[in-house]
CSV table of C-alpha atoms in Angstrom, one decimal:
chain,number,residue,atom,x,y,z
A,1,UNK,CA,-11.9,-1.1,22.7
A,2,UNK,CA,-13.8,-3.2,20.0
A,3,UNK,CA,-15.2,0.1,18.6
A,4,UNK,CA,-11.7,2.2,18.8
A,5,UNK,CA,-10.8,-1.0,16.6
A,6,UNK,CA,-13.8,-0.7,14.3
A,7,UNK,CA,-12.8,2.8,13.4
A,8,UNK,CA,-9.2,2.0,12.9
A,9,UNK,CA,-10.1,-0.4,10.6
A,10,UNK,CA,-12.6,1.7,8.6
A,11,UNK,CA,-9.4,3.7,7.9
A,12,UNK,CA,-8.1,1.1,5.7
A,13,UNK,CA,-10.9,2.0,3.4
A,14,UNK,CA,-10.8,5.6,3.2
A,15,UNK,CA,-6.7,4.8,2.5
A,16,UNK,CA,-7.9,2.8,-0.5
A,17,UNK,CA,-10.2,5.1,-1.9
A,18,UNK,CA,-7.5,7.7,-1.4
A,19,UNK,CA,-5.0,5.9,-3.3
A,20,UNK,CA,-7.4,4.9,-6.0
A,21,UNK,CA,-8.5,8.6,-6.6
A,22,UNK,CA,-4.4,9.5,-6.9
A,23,UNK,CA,-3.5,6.5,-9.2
A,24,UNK,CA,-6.3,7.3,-11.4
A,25,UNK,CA,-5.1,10.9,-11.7
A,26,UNK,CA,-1.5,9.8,-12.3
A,27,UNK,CA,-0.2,10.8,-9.5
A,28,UNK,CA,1.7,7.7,-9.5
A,29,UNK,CA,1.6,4.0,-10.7
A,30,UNK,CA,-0.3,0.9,-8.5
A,31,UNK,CA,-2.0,-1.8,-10.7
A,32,UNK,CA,-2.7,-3.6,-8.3
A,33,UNK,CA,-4.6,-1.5,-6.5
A,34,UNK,CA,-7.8,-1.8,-8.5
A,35,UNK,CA,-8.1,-5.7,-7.4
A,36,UNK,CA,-8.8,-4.1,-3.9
A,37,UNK,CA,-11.4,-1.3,-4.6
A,38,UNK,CA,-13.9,-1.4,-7.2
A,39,UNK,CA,-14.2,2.6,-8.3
A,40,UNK,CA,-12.6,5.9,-7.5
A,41,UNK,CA,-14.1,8.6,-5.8
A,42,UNK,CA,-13.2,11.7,-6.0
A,43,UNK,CA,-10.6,13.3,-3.5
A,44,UNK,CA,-9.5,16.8,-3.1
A,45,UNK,CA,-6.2,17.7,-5.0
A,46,UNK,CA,-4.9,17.6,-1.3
A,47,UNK,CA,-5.2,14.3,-0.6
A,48,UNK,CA,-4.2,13.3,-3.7
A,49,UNK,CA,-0.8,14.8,-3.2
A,50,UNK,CA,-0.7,13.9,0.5
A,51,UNK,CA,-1.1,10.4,-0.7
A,52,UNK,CA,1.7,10.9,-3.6
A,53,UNK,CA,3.9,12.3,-0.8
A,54,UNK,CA,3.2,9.3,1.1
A,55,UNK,CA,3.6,6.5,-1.2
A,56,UNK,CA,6.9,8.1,-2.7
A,57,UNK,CA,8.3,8.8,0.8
A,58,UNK,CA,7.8,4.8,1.4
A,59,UNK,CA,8.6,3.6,-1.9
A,60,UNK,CA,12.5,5.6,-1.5
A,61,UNK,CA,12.6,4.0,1.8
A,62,UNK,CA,12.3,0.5,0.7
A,63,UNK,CA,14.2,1.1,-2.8
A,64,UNK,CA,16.8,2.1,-0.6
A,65,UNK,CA,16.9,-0.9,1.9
A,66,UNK,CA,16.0,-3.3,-0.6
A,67,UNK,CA,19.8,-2.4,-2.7
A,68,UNK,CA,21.2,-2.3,0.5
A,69,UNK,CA,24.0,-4.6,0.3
A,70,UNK,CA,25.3,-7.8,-2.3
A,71,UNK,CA,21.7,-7.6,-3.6
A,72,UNK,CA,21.0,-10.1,-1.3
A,73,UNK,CA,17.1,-11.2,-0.2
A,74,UNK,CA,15.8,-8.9,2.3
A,75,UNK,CA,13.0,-9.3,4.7
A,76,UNK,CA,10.1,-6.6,5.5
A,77,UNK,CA,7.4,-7.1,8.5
A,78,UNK,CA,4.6,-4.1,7.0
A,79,UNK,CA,3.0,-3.3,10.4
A,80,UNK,CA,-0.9,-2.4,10.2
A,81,UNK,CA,-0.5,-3.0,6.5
A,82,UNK,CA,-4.1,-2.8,5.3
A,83,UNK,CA,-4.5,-3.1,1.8
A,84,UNK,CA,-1.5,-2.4,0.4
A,85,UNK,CA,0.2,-3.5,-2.7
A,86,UNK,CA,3.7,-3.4,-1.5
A,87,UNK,CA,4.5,-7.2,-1.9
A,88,UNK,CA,2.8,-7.3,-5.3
A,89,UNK,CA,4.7,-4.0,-6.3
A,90,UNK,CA,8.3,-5.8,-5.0
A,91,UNK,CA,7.5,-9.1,-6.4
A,92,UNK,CA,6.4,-7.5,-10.2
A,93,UNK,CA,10.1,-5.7,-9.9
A,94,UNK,CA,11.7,-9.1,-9.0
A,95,UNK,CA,13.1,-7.7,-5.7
A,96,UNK,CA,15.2,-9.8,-4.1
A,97,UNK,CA,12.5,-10.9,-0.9
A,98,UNK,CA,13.9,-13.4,1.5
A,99,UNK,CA,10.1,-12.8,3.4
A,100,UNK,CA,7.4,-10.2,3.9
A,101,UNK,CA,5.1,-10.3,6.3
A,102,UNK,CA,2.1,-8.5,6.9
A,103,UNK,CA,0.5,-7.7,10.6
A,104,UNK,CA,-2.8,-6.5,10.9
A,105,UNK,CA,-6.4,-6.8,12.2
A,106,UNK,CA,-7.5,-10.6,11.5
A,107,UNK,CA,-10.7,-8.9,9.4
A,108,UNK,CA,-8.3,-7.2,7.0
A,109,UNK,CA,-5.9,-9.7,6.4
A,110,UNK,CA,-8.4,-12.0,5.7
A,111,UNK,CA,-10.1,-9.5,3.3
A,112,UNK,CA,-7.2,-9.3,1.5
């Protein structure tokens, strides 16, 4: 079990590097991101746009939950959430957050 865990958690990595390699390409916009990673590697041009598919597919998902309603503050539980910048992302675009709440392996959320 403890080394099925060690390799789900290696993936948070890899994920970073991935995203780093699409930002940097423009692929889309995180600038947060580089706080987390120090240097992009490269990444074939299918990552890269397996990644863009990815973040945009999440990022109309919460645009659309988060102006749900009277503008009123939402809450979001990220399950196995990594490294991601989501909360920084919301918070920089003033989104109304009532909470967010991160779950994930006690090594990664303490790295981050």
């Amino acid at each position: 079990a403890a080394s099925a865990n060690a390799g789900v958690q290696a993936t948070c990595d890899d994920a970073l590097q991935s995203k780093l390699a699409a930002v940097t390409l423009g692929y889309f916009d995180d600038p947060f991101i580089q706080h987390f990673v120090r240097g992009a590697e490269r990444r074939p041009p299918m990552i890269n746009r397996g990644y863009y598919s990815r973040v945009s597919a999440v990022n109309t998902l919460v645009n659309t939950f988060m102006s749900a309603g009277d503008n009123c503050p939402k809450q979001i539980v990220s399950l196995g959430a990594g490294l991601d910048t989501l909360y920084w992302r919301l918070d920089a675009a003033d989104a109304p957050l009532a909470g967010f709440f991160e779950i994930d392996f006690a090594r990664i959320c303490t790295r981050k």
